[in-house]
Coordinates of C-alpha atoms and ligand atoms in Angstrom, one line a residue:
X1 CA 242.1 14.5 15.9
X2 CA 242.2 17.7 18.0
X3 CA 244.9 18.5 15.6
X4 CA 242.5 19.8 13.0
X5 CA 243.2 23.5 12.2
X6 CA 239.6 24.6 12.3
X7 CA 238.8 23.3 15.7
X8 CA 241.6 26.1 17.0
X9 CA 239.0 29.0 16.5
X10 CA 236.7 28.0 19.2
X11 CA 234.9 28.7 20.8
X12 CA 233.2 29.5 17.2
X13 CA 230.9 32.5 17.0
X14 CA 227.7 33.0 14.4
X15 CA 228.3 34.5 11.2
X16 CA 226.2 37.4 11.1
X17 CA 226.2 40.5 8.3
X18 CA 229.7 39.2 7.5
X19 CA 231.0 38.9 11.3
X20 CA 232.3 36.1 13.2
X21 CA 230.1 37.3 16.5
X22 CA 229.3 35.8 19.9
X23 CA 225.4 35.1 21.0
X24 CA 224.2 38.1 22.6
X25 CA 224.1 36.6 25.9
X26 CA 227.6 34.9 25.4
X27 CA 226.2 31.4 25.4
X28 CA 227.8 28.2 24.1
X29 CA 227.4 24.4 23.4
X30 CA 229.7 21.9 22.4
X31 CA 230.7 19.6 19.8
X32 CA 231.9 16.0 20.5
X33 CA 233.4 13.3 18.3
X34 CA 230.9 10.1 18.6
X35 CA 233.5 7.7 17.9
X36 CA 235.8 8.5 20.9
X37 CA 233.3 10.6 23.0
X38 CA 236.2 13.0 22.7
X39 CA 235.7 17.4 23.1
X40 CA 236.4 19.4 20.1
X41 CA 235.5 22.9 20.0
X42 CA 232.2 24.8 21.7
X43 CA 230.4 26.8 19.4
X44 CA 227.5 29.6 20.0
X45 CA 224.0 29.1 21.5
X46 CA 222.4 31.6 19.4
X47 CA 219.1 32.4 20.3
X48 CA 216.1 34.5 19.3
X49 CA 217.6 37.8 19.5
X50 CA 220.9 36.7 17.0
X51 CA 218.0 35.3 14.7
X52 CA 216.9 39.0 15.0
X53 CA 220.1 40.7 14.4
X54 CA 220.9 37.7 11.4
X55 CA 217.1 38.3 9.6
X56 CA 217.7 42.0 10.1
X57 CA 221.1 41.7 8.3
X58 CA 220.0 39.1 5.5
X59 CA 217.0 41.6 4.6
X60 CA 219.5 44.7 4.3
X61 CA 221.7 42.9 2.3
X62 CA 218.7 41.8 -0.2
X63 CA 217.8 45.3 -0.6
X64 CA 221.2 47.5 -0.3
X65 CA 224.6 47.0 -0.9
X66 CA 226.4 45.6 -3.6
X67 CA 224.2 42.1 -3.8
X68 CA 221.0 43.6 -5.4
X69 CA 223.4 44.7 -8.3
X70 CA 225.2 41.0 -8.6
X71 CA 224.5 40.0 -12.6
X72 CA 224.1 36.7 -13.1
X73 CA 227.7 36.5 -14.5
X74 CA 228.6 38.4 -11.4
X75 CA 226.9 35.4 -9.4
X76 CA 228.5 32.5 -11.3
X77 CA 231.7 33.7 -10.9
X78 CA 231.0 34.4 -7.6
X79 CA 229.8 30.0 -7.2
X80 CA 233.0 28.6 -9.0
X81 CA 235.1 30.7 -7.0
X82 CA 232.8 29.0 -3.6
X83 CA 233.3 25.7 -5.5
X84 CA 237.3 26.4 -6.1
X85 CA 237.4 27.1 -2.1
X86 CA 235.6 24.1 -1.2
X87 CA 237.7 22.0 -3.7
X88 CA 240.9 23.4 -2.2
X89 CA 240.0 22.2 1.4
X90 CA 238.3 19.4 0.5
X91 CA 240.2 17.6 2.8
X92 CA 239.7 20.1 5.8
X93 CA 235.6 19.9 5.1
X94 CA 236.0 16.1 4.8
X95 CA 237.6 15.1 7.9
X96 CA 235.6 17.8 10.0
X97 CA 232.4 16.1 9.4
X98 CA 234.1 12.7 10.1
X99 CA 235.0 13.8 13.2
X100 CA 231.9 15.8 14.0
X101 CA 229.0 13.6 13.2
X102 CA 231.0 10.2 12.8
X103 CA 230.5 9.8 9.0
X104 CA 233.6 7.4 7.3
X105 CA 236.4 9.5 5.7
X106 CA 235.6 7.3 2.4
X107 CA 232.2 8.8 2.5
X108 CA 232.4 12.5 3.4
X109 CA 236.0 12.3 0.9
X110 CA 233.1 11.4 -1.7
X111 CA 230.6 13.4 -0.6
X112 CA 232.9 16.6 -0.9
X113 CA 234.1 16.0 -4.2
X114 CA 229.9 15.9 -5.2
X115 CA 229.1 19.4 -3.6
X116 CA 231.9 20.9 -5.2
X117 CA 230.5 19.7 -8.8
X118 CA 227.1 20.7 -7.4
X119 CA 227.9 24.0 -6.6
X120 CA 229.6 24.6 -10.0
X121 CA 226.2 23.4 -11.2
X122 CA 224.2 26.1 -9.5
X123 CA 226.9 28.6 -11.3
X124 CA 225.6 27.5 -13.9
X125 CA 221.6 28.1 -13.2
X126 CA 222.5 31.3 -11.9
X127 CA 222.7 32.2 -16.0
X128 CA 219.4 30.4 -17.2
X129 CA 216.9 32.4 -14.9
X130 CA 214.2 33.1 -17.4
X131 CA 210.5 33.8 -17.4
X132 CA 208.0 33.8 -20.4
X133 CA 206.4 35.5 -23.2
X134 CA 203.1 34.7 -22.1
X135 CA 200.1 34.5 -25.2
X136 CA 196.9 36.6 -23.8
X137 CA 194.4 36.3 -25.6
X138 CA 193.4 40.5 -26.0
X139 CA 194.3 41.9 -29.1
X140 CA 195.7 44.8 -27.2
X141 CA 198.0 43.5 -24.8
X142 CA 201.6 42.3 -24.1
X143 CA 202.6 39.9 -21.3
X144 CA 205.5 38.8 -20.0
X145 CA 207.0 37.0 -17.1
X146 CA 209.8 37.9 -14.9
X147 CA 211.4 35.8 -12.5
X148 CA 212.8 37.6 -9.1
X149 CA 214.4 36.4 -6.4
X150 CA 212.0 35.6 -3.2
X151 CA 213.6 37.2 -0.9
X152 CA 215.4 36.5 2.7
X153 CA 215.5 32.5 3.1
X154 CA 216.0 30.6 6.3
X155 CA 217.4 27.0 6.6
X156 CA 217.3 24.5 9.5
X157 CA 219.4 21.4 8.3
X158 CA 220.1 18.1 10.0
X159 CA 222.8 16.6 11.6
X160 CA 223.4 13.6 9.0
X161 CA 225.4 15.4 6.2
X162 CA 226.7 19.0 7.5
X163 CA 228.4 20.2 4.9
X164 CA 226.3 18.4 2.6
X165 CA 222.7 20.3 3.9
X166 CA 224.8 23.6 4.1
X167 CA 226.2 23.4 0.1
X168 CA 222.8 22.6 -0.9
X169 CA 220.7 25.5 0.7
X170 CA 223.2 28.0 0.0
X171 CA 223.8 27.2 -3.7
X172 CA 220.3 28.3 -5.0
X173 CA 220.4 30.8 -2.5
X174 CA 223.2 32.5 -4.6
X175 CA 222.2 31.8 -7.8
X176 CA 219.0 33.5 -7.5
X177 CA 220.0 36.4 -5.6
X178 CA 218.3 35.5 -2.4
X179 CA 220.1 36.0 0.9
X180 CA 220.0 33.4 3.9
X181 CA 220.0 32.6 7.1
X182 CA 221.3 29.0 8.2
X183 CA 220.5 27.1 11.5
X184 CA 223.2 23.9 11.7
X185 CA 222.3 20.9 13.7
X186 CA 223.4 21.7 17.7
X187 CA 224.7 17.7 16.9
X188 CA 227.0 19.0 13.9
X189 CA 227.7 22.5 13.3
X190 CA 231.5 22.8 12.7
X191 CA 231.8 22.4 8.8
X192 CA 228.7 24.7 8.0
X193 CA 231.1 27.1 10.3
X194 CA 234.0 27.0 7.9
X195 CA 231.4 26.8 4.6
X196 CA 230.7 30.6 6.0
X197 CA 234.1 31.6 6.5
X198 CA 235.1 30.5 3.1
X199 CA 231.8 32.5 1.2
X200 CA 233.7 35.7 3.2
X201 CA 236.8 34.6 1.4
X202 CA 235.4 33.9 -2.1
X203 CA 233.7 37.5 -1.6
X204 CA 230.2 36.3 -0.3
X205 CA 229.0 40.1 0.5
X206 CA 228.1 40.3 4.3
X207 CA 225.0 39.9 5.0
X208 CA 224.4 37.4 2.1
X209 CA 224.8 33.9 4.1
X210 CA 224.8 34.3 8.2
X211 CA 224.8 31.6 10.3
X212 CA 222.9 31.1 14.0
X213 CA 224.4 28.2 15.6
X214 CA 221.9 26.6 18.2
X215 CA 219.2 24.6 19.4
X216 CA 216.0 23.7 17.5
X217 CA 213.4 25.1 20.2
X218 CA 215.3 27.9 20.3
X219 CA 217.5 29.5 17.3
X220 CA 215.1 27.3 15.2
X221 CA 211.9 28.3 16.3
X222 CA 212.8 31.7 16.5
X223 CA 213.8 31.6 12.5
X224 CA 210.6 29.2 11.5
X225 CA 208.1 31.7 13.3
X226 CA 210.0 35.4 12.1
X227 CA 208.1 37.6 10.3
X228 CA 211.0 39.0 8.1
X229 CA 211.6 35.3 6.5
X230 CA 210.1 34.9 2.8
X231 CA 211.1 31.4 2.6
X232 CA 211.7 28.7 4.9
X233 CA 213.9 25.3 4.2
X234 CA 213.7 22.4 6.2
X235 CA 215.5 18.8 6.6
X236 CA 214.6 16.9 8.9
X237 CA 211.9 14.4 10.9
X238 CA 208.5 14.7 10.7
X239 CA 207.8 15.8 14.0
X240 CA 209.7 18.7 13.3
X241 CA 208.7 19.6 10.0
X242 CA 204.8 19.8 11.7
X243 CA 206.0 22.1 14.2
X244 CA 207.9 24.5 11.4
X245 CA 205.3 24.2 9.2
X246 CA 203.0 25.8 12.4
X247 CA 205.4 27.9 13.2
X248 CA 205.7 29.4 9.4
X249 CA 201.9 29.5 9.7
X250 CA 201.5 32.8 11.6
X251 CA 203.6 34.6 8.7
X252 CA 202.3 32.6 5.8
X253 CA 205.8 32.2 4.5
X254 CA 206.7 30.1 1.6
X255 CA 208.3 26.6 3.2
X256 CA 210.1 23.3 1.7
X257 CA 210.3 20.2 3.6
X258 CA 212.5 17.1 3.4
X259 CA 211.0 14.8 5.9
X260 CA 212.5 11.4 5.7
X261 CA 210.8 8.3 5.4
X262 CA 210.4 4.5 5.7
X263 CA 211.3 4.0 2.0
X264 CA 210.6 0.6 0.4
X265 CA 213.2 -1.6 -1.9
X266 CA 211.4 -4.1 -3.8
X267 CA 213.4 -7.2 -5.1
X268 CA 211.9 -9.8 -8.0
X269 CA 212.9 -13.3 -8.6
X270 CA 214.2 -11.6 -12.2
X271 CA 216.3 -9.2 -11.1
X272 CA 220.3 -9.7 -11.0
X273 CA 220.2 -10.7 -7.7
X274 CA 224.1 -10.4 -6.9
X275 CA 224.1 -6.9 -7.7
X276 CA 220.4 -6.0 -6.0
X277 CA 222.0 -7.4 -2.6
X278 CA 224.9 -5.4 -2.5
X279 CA 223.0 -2.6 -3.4
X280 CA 220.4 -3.4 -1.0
X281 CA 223.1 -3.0 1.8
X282 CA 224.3 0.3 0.6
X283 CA 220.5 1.8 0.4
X284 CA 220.0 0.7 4.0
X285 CA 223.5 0.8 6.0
X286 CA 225.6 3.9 4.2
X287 CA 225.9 6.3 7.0
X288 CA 225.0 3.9 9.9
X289 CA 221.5 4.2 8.4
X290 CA 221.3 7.6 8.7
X291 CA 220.1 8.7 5.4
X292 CA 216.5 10.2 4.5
X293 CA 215.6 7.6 2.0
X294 CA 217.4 4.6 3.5
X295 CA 215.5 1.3 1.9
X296 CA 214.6 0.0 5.2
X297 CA 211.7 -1.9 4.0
X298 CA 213.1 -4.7 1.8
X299 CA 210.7 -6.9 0.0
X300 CA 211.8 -9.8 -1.5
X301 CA 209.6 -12.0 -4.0
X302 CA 209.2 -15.0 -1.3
X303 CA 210.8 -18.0 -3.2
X304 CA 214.2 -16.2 -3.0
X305 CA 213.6 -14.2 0.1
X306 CA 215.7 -16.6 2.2
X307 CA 218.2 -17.1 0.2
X308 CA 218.6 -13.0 -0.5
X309 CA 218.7 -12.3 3.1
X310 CA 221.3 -14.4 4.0
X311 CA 223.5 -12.7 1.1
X312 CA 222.5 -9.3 2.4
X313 CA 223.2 -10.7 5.9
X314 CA 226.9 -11.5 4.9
X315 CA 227.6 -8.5 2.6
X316 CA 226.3 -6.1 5.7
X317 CA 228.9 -8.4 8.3
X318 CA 231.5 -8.1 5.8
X319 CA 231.2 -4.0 6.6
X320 CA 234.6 -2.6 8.5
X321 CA 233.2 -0.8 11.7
X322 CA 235.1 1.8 13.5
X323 CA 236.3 5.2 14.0
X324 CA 235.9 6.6 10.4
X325 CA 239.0 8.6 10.5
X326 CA 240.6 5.2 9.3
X327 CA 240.2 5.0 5.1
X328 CA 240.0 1.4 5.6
X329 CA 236.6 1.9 8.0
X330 CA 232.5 1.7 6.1
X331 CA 230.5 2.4 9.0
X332 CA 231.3 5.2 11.8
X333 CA 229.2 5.8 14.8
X334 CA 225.8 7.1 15.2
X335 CA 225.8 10.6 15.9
X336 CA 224.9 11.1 19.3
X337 CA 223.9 8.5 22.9
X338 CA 220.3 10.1 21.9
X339 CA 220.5 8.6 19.1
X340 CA 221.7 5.3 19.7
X341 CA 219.4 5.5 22.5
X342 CA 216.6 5.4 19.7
X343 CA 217.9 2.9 17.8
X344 CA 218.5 0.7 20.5
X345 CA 214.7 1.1 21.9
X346 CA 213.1 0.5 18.2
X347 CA 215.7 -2.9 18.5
X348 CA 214.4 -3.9 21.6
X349 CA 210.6 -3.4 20.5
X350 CA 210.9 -5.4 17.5
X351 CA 212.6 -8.4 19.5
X352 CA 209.5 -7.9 22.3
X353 CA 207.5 -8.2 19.0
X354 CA 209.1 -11.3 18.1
X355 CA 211.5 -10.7 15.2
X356 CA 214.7 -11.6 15.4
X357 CA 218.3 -10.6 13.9
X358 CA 220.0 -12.4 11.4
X359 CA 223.0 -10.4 11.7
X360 CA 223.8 -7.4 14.5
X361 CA 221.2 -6.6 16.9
X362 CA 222.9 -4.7 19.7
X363 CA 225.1 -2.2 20.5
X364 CA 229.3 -2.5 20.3
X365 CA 230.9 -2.0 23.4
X366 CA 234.1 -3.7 23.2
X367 CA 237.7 -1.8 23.3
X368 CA 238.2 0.2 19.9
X369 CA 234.2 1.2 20.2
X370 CA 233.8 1.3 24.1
X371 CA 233.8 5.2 23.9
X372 CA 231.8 5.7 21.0
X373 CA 227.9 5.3 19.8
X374 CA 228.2 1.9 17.6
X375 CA 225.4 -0.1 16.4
X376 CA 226.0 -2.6 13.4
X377 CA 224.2 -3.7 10.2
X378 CA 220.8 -5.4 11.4
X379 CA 219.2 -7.4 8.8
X380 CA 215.4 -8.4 10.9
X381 CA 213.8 -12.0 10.5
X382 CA 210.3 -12.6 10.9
X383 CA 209.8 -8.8 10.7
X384 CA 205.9 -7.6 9.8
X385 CA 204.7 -4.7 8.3
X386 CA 202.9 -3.3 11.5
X387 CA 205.6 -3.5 13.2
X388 CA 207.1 -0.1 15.1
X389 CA 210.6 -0.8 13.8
X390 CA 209.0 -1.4 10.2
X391 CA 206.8 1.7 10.2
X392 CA 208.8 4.5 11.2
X393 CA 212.0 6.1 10.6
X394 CA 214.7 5.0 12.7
X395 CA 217.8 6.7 11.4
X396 CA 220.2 3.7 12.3
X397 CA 221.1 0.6 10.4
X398 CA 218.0 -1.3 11.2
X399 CA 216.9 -3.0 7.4
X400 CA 213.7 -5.8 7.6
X401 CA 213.4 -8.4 5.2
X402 CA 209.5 -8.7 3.9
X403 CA 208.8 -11.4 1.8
X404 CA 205.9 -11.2 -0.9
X405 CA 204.2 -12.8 -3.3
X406 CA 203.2 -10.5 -6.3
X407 CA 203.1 -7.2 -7.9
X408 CA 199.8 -5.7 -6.7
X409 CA 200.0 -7.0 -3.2
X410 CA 203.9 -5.6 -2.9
X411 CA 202.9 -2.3 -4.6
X412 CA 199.9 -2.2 -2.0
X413 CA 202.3 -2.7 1.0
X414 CA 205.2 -0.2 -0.4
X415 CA 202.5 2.1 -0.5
X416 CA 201.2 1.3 2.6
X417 CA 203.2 3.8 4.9
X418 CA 202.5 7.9 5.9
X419 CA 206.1 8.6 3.6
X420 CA 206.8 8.8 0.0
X421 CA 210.8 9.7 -0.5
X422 CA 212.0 7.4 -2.3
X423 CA 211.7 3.8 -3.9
X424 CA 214.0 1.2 -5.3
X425 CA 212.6 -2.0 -7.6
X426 CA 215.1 -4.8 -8.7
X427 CA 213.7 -6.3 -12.0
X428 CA 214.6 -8.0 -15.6
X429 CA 211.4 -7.5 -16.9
X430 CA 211.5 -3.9 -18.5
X431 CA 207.3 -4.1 -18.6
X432 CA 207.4 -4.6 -14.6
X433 CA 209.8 -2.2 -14.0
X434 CA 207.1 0.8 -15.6
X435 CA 204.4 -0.7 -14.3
X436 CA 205.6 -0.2 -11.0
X437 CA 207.5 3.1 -11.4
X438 CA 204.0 4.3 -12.2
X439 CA 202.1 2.7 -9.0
X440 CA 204.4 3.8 -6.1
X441 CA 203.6 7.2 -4.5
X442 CA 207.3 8.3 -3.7
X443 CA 209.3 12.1 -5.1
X444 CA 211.8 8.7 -6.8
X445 CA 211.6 6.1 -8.2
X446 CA 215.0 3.7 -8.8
X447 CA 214.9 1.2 -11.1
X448 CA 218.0 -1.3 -10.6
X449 CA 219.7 1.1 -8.7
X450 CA 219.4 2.8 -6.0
X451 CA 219.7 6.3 -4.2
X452 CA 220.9 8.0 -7.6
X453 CA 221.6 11.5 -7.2
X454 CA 222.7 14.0 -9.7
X455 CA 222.4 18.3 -9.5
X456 CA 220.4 18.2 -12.6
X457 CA 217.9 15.8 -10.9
X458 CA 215.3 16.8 -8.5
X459 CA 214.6 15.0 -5.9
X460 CA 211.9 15.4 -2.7
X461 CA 208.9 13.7 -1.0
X462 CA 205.4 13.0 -1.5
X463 CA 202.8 12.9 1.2
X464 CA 204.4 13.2 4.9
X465 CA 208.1 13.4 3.4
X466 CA 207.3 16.4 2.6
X467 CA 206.9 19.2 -0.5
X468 CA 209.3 20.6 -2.6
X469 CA 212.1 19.7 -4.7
X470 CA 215.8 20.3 -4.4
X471 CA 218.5 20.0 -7.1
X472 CA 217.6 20.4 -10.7
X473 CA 215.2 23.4 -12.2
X474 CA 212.8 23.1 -9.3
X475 CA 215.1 23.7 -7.0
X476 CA 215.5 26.9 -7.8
X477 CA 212.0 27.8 -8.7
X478 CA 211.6 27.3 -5.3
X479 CA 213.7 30.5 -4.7
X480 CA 212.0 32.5 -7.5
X481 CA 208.9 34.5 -7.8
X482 CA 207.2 34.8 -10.9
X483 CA 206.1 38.3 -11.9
X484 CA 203.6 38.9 -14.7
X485 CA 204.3 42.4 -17.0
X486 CA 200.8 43.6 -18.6
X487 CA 201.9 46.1 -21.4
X488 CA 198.8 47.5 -23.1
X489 CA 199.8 48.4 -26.6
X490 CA 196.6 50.4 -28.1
Ligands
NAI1 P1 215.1 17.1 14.1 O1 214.2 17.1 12.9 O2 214.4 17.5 15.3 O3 216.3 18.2 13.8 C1 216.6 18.7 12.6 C2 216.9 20.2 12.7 O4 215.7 20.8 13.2 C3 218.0 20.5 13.7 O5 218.7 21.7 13.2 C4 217.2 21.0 14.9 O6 217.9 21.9 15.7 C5 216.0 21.6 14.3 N1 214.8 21.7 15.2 C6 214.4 20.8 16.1 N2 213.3 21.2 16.7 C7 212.9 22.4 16.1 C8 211.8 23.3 16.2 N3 210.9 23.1 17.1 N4 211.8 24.4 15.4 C9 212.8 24.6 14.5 N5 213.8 23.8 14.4 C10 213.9 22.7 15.1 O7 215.8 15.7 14.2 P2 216.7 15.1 15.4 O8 216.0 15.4 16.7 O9 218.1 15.5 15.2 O10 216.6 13.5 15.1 C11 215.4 12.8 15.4 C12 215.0 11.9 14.3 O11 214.6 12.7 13.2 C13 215.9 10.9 13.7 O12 216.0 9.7 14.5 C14 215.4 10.7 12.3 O13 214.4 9.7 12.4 C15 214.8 12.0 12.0 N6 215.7 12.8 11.1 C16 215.5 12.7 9.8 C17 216.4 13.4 8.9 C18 216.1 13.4 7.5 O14 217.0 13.9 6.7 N7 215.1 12.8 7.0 C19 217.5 14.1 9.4 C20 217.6 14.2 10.9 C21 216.8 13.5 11.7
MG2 MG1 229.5 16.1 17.1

């Protein structure tokens, strides 16, 4: 796949005040295809002085140029014509994550066709910016409130969806009138790359959206810890998000986290079982696993636990494995040896612990995956709640089956865990299904269903997943100030 037209540019500079620009002291890293362990393009190492020179051209373009004077209707034409770029190389943007970060074709071919609509959706908010006619209470006085845009933003996104993290802090970003500076993932940083070069086509002014290509403890800590941020987006681990949110903490800037979690998928006797086991294999194993709220933790009412891990069990060994650049493939590599690595270790632990694996279990290293980072579906036996492999976030397609016998005890045990992200319950009973919805702490709940995700929705963690919320309205309060006008009338 060396044939792809973007990788040709390399080695890839930033994207600073509207130029494609080396890092100052000319250093690089490299990308590499985790399927085939193949090279595809080197990109910058951008470091704390680019952060300078990216802040320094983010805040001019906030406060001079042509941006400030964007109308809203200037700024929703401004998206669809983004969105009609990202629709028209869909299939560039689709097969550079594949290769980049190991995602199937079938997925990042879906998860294109979602950001376009999603950035047509911000287009659309970039119209309904609106504060209030507030009611004081003196006879004498008019107030009002205006909304304004918060200023220069930073993101630092993960490696897990590229272009997906990318379309998703820049949309809000435009629709408010912000501007932005985005950090990639050193693991995947080739389709945020060509997002930027097609914002300079659809007439992104310079400045508006730069991007710093690098490592965390370096172009990342540099933009979490700089005093010319206003706003500070993360995606991420945990571990990370602590260190950013210290970081912000010298410069009090406003941040948003999206941590991850250990999310819990709760199955009752009542539900449609058929349908709750498929989906209970695309909450865990979509993306090798490597999804913020993955249902890792699946509890199963105990009288048809067994039965309902042996059908997850042969819907996940049913899964095509491979390089995802086949259409025909539903589970790629994990992104990186580290990373596999980590999955591999939380493996081994749970075996020392003494669960077993009623399907995959350890690495592929046979011809077609010999090359790449492959681990398969993993459904645990005899897995326990205080487990390693059941408490923390693995990022790999690691799922344990948890029997149980009632509603308080499972709602005490889902709750159980540092995270709140997300939450999926499987149940007939319409009574149950609020009940519950009500008692788990998580940013969503999924009822029948699972990992639902619209624009119009917001979605974000409680407790150590984090604070926030993306899509929807609150997503872009997030990038709004709200001023209050006093007008006294006597
Ligand atoms: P990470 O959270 O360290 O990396 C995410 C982003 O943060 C990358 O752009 C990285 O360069 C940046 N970063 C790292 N250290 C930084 C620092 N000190 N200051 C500023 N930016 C920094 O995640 P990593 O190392 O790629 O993966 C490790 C684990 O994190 C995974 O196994 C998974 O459990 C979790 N993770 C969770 C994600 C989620 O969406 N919930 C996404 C990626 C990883
Ligand atoms: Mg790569």
């Amino acid at each position: 796949m060396s044939m792809h037209p973007f990788l040709t540019g390399s080695p890839h500079g930033l994207l600073i005040g509207g130029k494609r620009v080396p890092a100052r002291d000319g250093q690089t890293l490299s990308s590499h295809n985790p399927a085939t362990g193949e090279h595809l393009a080197d990109f910058a190492r951008g470091g704390v002085a680019d952060i300078d020179d990216a802040v320094a051209a983010a805040r001019s373009a906030f406060e001079t140029g042509p941006w400030p004077a964007f109308t809203p209707s200037d700024r929703q034409a401004l998206l669809m014509r983004l969105a009609d770029l990202v629709e028209r190389d869909a299939e560039q943007f689709a097969l550079l994550d594949t290769i980049d970060m190991g995602s199937p074709i079938r997925h990042t071919r879906g998860s294109v066709a979602m950001l376009v609509d999603l950035l047509r959706y911000y287009a659309g908010m970039a119209r309904g910016i609106e504060g209030v006619t507030a009611n004081p209470s003196a006879a004498d006085m008019f107030a009002c409130t205006v909304k304004e845009p918060v200023g220069v933003c930073g993101a630092i996104i993960p490696w897990n969806g590229p272009l997906w993290a990318s379309i998703l802090k820049l949309g809000p970003v435009l629709a408010t009138g912000c501007t932005l500076v985005l950090k990639p993932a050193e693991d995947a940083s080739l389709a945020p790359l060509l997002l930027g070069q097609l914002a300079l086509e659809a007439g992104v002014p310079p400045g508006v959206f730069n991007i710093v290509t690098g490592l965390g403890a370096e172009a990342g800590a540099a933009l979490a810890a700089h005093p010319g941020v206003d706003k500070l987006a993360f995606t991420g681990s945990d571990a990370t998000g602590r260190a950013i949110m210290a970081a912000a903490a010298g410069t009090l800037k406003r941040v948003s986290l999206e941590l991850g979690g250990k999310s819990p998928n709760i199955v009752f006797a009542d539900a449609d079982l058929d349908k709750a086991a498929q989906m209970a294999v695309v909450a865990a194993f979509a993306n090798s696993g490597q999804v913020c709220s993955a249902g890792t933790r699946l509890f199963v009412e105990r009288g048809v636990a067994e039965d309902f891990a042996r059908a997850v069990a042969s819907h996940a060994s049913a899964l095509k494995l491979g390089n995802g650049i086949d259409p025909e493939v539903d589970l790629g590599p994990l992104v990186s040896a580290r990373q596999l690595a980590r999955v591999s270790d939380y493996m081994a632990e749970a075996r020392a612990e003494g669960a077993g694996a009623v399907c995959g279990g350890a690495r592929l290293e046979d011809d077609a995956f010999a090359n790449g980072f492959f681990f398969p579906p993993t459904v645990l036996s005899g897995a326990t709640d205080t487990m390693r492999a059941v408490r923390e976030e693995i990022f790999g397609p690691i799922l344990a089956v948890l029997p149980f016998d009632d509603e308080d005890e499972v709602v005490t045990r889902a709750n159980a865990t540092p995270f709140g992200l997300g939450a999926g319950l499987w149940t007939g009973n319409v009574g149950r299904a609020h009940r519950m919805a009500k008692r788990l702490r998580a940013g969503s709940v999924w009822v029948n269903c699972y990992n639902a995700i619209d624009p119009a929705v917001p979605s974000g963690g409680v407790k150590a997943s984090g604070q926030g919320r993306e899509y929807g309205k609150a997503h872009l309060e997030e990038h709004l100030e709200t001023k209050s006008l006093w007008i006294a009338t006597d």
